[in-house]
PDB file of N, CA and C in Angstrom:
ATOM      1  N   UNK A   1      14.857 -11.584  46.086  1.00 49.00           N
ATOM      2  CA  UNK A   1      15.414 -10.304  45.680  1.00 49.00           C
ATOM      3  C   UNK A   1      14.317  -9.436  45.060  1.00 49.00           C
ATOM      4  N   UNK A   2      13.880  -8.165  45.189  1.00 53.00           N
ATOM      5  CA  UNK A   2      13.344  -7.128  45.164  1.00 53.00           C
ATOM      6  C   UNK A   2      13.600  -6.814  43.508  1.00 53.00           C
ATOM      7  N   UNK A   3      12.158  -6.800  42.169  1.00 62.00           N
ATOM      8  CA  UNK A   3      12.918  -6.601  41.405  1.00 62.00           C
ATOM      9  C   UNK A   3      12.770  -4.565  40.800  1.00 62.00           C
ATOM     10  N   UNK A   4      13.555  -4.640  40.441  1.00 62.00           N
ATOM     11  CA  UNK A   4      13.663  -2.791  39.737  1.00 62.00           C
ATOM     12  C   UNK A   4      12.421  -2.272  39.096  1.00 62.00           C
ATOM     13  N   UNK A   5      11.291  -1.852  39.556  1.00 66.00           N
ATOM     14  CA  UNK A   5      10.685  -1.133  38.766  1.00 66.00           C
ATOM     15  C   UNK A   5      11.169   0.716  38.529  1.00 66.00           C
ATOM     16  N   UNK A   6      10.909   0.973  37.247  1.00 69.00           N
ATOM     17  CA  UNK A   6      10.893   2.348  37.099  1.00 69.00           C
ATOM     18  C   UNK A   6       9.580   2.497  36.777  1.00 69.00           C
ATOM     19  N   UNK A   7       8.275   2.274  37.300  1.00 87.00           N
ATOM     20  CA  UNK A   7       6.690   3.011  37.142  1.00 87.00           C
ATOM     21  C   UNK A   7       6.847   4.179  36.084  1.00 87.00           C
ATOM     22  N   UNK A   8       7.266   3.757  34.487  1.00 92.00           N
ATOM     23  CA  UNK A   8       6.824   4.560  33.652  1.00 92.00           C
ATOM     24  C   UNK A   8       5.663   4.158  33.047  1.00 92.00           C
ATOM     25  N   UNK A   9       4.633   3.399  33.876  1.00 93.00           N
ATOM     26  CA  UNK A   9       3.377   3.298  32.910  1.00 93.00           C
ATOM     27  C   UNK A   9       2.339   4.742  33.450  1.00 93.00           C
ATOM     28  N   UNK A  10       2.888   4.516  34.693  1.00 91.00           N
ATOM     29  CA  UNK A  10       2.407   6.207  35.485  1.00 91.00           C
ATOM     30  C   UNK A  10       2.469   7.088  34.895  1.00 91.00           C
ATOM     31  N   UNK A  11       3.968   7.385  34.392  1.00 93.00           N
ATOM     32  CA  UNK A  11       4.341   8.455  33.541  1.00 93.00           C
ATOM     33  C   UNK A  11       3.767   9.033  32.021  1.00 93.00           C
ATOM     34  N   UNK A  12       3.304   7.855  31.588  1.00 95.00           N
ATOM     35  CA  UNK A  12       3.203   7.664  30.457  1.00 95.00           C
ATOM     36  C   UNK A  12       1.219   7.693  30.427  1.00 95.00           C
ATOM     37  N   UNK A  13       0.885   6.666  31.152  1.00 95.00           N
ATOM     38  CA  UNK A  13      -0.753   6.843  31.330  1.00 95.00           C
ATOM     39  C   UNK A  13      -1.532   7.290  31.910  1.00 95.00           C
ATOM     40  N   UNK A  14      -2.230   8.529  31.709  1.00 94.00           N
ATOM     41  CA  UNK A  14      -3.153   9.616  32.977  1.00 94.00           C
ATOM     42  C   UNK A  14      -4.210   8.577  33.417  1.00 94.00           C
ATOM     43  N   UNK A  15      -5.185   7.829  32.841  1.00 95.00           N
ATOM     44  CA  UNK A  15      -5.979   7.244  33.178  1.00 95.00           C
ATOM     45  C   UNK A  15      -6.750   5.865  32.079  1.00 95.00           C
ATOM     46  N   UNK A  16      -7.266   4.980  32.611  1.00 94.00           N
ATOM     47  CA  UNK A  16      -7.651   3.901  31.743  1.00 94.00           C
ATOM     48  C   UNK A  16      -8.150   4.480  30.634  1.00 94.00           C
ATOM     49  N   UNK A  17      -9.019   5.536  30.336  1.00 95.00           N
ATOM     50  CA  UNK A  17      -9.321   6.159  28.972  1.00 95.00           C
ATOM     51  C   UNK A  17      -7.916   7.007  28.149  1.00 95.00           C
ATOM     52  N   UNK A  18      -7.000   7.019  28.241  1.00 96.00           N
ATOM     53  CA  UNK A  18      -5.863   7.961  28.286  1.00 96.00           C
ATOM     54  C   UNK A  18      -5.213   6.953  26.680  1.00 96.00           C
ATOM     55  N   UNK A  19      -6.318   6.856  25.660  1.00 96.00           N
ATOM     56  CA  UNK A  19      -5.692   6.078  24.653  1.00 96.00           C
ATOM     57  C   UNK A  19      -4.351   6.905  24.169  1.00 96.00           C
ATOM     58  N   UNK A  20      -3.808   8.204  23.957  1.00 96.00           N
ATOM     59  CA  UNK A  20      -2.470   8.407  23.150  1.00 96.00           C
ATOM     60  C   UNK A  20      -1.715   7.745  24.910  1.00 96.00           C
ATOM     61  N   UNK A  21      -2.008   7.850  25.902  1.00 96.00           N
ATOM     62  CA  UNK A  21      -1.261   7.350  27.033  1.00 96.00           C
ATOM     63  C   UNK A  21      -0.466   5.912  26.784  1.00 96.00           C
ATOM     64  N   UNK A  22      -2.136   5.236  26.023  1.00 97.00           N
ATOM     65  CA  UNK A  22      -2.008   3.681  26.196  1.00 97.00           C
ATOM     66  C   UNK A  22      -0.835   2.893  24.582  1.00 97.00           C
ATOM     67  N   UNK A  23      -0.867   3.911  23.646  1.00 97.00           N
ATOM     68  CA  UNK A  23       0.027   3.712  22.761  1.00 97.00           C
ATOM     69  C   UNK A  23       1.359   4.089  22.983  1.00 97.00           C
ATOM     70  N   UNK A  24       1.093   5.428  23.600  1.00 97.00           N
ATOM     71  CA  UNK A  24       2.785   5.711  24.097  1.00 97.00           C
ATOM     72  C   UNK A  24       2.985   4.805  25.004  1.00 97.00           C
ATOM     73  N   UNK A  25       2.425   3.814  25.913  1.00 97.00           N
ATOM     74  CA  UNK A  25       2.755   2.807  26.737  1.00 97.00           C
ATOM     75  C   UNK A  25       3.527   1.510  25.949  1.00 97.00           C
ATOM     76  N   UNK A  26       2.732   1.958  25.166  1.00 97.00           N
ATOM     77  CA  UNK A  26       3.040   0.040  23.865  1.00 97.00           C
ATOM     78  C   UNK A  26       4.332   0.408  23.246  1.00 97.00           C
ATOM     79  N   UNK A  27       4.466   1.968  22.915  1.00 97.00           N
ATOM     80  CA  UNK A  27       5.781   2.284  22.064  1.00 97.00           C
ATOM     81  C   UNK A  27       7.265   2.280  22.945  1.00 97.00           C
ATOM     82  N   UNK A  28       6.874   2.460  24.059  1.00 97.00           N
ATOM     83  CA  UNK A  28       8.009   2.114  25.442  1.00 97.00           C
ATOM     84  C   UNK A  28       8.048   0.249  25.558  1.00 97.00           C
ATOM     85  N   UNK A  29       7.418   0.107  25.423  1.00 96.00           N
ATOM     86  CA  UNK A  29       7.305  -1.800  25.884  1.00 96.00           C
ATOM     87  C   UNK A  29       8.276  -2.329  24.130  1.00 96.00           C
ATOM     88  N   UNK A  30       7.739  -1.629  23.070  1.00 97.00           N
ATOM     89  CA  UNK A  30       8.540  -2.402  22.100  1.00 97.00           C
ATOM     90  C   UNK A  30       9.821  -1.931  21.742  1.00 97.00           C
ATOM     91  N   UNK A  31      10.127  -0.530  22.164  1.00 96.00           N
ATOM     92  CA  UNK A  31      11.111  -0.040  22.400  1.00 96.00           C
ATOM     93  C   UNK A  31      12.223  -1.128  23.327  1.00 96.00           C
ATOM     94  N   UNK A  32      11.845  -0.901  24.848  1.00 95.00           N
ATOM     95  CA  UNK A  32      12.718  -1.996  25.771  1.00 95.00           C
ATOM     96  C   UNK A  32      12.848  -3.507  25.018  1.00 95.00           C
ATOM     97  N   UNK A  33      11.713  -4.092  24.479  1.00 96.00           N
ATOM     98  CA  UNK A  33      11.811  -5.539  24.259  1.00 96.00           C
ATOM     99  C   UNK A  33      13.285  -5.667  22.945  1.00 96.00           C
ATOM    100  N   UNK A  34      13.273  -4.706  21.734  1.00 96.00           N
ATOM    101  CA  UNK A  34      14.215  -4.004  20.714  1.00 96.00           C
ATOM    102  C   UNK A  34      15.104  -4.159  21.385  1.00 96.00           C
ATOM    103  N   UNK A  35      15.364  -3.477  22.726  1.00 95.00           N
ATOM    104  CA  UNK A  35      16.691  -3.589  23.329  1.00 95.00           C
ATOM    105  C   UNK A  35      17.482  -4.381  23.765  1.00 95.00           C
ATOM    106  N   UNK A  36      16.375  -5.184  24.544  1.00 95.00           N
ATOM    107  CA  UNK A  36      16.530  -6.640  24.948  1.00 95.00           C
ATOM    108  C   UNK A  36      17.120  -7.405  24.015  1.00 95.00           C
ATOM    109  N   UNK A  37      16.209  -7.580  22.893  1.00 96.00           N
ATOM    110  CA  UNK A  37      16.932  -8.360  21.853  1.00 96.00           C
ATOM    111  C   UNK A  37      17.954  -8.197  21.340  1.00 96.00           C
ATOM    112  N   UNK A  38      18.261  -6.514  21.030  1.00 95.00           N
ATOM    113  CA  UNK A  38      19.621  -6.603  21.054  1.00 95.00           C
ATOM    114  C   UNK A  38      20.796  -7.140  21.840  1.00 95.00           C
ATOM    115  N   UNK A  39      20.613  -7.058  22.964  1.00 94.00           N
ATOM    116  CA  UNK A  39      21.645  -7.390  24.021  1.00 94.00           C
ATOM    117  C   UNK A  39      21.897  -8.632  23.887  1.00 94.00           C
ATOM    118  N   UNK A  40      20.618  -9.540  23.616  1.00 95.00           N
ATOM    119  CA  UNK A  40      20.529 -11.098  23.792  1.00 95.00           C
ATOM    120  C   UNK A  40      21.210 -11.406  22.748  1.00 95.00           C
ATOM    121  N   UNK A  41      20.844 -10.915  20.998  1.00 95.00           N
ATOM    122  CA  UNK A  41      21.938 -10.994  19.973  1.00 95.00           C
ATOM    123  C   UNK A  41      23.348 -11.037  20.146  1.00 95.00           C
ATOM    124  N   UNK A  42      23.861  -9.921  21.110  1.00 94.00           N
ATOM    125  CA  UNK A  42      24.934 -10.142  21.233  1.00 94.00           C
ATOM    126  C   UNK A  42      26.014 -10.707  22.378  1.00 94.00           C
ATOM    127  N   UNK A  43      24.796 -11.656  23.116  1.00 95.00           N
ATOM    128  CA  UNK A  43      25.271 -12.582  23.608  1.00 95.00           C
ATOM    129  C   UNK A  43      25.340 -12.451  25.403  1.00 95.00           C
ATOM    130  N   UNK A  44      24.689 -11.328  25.283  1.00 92.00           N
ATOM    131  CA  UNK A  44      24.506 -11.029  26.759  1.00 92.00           C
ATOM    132  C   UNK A  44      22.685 -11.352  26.938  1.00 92.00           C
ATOM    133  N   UNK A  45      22.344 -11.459  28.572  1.00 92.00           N
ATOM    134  CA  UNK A  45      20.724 -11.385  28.853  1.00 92.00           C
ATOM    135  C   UNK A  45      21.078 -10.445  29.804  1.00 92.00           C
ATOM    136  N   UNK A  46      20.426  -9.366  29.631  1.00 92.00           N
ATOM    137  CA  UNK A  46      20.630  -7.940  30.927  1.00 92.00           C
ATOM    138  C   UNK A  46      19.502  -8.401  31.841  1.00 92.00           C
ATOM    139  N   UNK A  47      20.128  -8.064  32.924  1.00 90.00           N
ATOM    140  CA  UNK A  47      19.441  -8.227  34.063  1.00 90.00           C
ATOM    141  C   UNK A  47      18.951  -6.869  34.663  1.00 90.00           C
ATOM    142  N   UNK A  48      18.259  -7.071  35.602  1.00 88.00           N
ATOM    143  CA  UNK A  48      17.474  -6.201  36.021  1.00 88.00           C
ATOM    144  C   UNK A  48      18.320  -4.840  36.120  1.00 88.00           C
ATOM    145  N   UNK A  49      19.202  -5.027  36.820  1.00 87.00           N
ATOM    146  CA  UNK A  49      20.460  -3.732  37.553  1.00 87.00           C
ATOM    147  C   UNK A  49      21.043  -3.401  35.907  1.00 87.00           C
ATOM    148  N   UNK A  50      20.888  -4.002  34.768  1.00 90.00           N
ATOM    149  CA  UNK A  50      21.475  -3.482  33.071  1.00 90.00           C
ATOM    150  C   UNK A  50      20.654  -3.077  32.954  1.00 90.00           C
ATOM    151  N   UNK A  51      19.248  -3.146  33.215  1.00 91.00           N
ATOM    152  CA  UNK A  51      18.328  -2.009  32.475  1.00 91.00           C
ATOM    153  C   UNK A  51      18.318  -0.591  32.959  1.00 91.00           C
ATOM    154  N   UNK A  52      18.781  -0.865  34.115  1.00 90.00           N
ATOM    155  CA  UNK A  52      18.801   0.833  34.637  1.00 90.00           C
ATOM    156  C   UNK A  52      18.989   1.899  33.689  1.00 90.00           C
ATOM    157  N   UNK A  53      20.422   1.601  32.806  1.00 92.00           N
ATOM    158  CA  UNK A  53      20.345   2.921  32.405  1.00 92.00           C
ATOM    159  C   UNK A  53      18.939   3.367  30.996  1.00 92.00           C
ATOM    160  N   UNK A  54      18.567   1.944  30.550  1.00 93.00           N
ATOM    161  CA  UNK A  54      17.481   1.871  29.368  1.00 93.00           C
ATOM    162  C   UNK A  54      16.392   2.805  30.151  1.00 93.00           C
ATOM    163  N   UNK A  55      16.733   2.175  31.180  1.00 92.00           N
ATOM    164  CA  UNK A  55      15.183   2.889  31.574  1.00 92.00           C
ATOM    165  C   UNK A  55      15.464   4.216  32.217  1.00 92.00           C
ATOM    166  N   UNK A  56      16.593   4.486  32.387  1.00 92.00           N
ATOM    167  CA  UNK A  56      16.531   5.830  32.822  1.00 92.00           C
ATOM    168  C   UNK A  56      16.491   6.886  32.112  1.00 92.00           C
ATOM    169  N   UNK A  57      17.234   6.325  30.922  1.00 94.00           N
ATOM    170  CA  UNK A  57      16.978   7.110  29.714  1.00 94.00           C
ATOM    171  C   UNK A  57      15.369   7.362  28.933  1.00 94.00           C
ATOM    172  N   UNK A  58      14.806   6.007  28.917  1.00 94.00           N
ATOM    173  CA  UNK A  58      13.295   6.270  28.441  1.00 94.00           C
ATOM    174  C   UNK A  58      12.427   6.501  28.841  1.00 94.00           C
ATOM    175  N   UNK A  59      12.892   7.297  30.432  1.00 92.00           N
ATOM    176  CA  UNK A  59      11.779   7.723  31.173  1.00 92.00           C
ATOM    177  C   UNK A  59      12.317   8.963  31.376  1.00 92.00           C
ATOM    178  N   UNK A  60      13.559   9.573  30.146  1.00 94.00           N
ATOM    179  CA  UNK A  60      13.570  11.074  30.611  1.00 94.00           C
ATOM    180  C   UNK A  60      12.675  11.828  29.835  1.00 94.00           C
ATOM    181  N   UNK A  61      12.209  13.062  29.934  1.00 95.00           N
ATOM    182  CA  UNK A  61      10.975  13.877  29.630  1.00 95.00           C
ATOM    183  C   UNK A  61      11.562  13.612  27.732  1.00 95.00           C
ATOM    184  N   UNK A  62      12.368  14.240  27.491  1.00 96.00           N
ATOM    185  CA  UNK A  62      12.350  13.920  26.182  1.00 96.00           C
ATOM    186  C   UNK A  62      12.159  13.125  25.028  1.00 96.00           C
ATOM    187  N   UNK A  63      12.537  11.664  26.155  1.00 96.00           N
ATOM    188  CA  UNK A  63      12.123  10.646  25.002  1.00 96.00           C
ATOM    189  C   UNK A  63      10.435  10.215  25.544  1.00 96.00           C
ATOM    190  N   UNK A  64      10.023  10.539  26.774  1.00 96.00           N
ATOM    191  CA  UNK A  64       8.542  10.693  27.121  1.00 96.00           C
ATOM    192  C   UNK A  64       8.271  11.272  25.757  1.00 96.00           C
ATOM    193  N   UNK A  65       8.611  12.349  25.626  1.00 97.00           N
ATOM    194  CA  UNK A  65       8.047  13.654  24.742  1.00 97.00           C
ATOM    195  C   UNK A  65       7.728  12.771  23.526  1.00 97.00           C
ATOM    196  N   UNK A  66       8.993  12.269  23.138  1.00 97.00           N
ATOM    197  CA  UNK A  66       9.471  11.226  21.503  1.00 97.00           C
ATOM    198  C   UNK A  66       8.298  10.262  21.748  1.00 97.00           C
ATOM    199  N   UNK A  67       8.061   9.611  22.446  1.00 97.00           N
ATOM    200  CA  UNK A  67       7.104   8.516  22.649  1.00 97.00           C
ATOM    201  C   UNK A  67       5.487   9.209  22.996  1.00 97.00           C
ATOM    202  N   UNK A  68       5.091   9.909  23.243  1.00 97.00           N
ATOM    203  CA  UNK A  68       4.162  10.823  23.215  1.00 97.00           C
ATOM    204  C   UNK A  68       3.434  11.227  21.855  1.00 97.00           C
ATOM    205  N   UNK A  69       4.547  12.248  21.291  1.00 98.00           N
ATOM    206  CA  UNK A  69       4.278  12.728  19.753  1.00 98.00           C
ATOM    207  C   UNK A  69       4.098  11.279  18.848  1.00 98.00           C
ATOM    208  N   UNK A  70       4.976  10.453  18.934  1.00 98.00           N
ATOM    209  CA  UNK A  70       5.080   9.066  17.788  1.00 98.00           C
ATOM    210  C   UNK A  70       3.437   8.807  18.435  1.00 98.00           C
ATOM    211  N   UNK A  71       3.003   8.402  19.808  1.00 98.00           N
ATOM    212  CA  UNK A  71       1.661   7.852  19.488  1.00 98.00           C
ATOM    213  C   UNK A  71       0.707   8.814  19.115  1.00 98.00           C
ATOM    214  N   UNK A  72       1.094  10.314  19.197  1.00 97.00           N
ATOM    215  CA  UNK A  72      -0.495  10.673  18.679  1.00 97.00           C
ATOM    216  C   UNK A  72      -0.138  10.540  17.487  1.00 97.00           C
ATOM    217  N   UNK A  73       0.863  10.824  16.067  1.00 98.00           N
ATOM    218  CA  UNK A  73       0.975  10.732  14.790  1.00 98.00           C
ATOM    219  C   UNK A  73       0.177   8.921  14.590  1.00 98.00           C
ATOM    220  N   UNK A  74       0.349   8.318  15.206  1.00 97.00           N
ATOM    221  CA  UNK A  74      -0.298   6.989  14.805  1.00 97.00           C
ATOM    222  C   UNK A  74      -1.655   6.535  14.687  1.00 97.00           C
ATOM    223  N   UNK A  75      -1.935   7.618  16.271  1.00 97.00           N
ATOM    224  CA  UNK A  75      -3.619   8.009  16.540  1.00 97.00           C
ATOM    225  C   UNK A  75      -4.151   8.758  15.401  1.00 97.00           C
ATOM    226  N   UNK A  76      -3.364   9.940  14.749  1.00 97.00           N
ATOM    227  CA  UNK A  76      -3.908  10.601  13.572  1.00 97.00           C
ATOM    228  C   UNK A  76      -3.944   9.755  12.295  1.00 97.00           C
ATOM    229  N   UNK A  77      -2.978   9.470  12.142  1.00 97.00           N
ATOM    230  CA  UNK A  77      -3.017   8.671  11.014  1.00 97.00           C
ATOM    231  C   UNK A  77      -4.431   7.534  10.910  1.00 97.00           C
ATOM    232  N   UNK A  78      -4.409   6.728  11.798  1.00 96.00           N
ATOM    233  CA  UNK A  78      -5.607   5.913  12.130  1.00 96.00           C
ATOM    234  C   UNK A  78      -6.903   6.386  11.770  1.00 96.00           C
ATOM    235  N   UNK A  79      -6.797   7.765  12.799  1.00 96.00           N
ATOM    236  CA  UNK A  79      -8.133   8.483  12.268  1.00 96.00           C
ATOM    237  C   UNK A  79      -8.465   8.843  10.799  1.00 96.00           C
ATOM    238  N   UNK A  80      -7.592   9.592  10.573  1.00 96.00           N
ATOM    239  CA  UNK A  80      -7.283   9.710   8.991  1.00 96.00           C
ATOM    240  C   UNK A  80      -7.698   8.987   8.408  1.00 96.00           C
ATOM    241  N   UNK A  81      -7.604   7.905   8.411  1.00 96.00           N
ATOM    242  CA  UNK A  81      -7.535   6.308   7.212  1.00 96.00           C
ATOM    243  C   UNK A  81      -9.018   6.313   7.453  1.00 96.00           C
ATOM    244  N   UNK A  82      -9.369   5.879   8.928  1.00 96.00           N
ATOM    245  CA  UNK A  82     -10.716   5.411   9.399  1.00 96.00           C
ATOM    246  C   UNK A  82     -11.620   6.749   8.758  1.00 96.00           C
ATOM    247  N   UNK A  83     -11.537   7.841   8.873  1.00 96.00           N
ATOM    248  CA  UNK A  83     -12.907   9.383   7.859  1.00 96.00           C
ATOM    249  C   UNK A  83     -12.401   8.697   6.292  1.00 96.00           C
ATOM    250  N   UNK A  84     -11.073   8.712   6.221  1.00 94.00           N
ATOM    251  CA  UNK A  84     -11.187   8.815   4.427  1.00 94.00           C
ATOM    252  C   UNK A  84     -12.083   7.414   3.775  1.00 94.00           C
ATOM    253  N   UNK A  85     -11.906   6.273   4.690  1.00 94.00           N
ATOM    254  CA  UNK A  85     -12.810   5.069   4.436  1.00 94.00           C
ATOM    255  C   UNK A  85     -14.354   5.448   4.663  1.00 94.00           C
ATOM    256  N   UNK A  86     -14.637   5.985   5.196  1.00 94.00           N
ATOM    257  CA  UNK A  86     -16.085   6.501   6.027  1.00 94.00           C
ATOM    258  C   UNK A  86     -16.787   7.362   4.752  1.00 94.00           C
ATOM    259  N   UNK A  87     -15.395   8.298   4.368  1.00 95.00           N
ATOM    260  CA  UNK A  87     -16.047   8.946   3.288  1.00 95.00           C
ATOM    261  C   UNK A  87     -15.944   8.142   2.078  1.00 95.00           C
ATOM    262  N   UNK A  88     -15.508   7.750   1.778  1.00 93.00           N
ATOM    263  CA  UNK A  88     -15.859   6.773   0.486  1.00 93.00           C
ATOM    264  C   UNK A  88     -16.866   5.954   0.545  1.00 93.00           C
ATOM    265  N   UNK A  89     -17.150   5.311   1.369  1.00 92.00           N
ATOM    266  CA  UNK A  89     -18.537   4.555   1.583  1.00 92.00           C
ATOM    267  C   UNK A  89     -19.892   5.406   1.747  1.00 92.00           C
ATOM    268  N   UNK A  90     -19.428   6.628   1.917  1.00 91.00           N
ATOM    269  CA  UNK A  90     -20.401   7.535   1.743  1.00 91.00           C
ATOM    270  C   UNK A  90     -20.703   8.069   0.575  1.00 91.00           C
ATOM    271  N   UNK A  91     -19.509   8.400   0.080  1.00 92.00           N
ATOM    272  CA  UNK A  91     -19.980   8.699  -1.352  1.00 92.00           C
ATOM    273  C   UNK A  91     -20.372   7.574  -2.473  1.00 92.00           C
ATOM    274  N   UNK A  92     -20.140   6.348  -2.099  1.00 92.00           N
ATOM    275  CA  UNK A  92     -20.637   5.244  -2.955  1.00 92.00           C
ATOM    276  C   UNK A  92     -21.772   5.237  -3.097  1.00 92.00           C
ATOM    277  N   UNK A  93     -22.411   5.220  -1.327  1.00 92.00           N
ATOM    278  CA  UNK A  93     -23.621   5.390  -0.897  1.00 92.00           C
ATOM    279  C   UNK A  93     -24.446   6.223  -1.670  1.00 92.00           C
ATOM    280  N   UNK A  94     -23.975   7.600  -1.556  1.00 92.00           N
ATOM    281  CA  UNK A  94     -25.082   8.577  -2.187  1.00 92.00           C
ATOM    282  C   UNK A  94     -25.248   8.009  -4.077  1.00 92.00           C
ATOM    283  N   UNK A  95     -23.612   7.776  -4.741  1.00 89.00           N
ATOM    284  CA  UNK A  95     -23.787   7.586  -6.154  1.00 89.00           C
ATOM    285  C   UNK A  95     -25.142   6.641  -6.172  1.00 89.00           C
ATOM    286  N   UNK A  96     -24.712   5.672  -5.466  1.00 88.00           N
ATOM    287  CA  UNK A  96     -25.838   4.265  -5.417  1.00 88.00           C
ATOM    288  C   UNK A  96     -27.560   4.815  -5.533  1.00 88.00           C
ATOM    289  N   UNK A  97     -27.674   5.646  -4.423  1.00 89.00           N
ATOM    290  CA  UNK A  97     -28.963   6.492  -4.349  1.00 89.00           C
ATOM    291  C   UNK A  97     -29.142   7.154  -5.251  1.00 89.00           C
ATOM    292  N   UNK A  98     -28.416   7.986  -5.832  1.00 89.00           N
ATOM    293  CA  UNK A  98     -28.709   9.047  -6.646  1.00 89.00           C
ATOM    294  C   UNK A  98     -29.056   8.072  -8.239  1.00 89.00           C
ATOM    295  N   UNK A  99     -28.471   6.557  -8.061  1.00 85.00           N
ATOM    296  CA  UNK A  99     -28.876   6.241  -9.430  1.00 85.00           C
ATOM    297  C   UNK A  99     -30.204   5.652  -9.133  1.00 85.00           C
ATOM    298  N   UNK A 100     -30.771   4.916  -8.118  1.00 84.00           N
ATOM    299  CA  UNK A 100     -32.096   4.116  -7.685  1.00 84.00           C
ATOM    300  C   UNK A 100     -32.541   5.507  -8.009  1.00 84.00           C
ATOM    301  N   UNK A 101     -32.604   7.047  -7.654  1.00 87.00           N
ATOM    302  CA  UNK A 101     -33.921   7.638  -7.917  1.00 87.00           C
ATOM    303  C   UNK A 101     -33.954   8.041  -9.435  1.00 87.00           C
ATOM    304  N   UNK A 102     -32.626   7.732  -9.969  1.00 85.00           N
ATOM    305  CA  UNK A 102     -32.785   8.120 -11.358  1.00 85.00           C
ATOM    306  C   UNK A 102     -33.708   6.805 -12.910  1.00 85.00           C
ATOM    307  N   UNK A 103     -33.336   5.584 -11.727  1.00 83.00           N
ATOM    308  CA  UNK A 103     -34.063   5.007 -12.415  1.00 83.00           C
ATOM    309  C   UNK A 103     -35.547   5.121 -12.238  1.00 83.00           C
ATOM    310  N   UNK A 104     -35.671   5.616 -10.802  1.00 83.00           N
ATOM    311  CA  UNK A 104     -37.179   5.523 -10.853  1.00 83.00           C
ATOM    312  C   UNK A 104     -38.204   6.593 -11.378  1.00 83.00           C
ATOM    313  N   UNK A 105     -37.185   7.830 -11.933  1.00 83.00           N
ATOM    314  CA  UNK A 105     -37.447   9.154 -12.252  1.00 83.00           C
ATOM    315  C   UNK A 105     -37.948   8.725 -13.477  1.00 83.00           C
ATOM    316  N   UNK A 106     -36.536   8.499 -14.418  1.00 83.00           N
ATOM    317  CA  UNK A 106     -36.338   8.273 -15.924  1.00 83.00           C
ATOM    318  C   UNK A 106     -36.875   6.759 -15.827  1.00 83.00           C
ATOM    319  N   UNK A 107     -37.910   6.145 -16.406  1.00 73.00           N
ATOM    320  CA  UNK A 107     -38.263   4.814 -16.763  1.00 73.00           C
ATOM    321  C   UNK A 107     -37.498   5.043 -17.876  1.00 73.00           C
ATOM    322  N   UNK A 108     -37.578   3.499 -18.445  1.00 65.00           N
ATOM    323  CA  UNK A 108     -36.535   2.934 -19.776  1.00 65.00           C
ATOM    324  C   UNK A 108     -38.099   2.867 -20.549  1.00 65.00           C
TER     325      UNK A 108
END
């Protein structure tokens, strides 16, 4: 038997460099698996022909859109964290320097 793809990694990823692509890819995969588990919780295992409507729904432009925006806010955030760390080690850096030339300025 032939199984159901809906090719939303297409949808979702322009190209192997396409990192907000490749997170909005991951946020669709834990999305469906969420679902899954739900179903399985309650005592069902959906089969291929039950996901239809999951997936028809998470491959409409809007929740594209929803899954889109959520990965770049994650991409920013990341970045964010990663400069504000960058800058603190920078400014440690310079304090650090600025005291080596002060000792070597000012002898004791």
């Amino acid at each position: 038997m032939l199984r159901n793809y809906n090719f939303i990694y297409s949808k979702l990823v322009e190209k192997d460099s396409d990192l907000i692509g490749h997170v909005t890819y991951s946020l669709y995969k834990k999305s469906k698996i969420e679902y899954i588990e739900k179903q399985v919780s309650l005592g069902k295992t959906p089969t291929d022909s039950e996901l239809i409507p999951f997936n028809d729904i998470s491959s409409s432009e809007s929740s594209i859109e929803r899954y889109k925006l959520k990965a770049t806010f994650i991409i920013q955030g990341f970045i964010e964290y990663m400069l504000d760390e960058e800058l603190e080690s920078y400014k440690e850096q310079v304090v650090n320097n600025q005291v080596d030339i002060l000792h070597k300025v000012i002898k004791p």
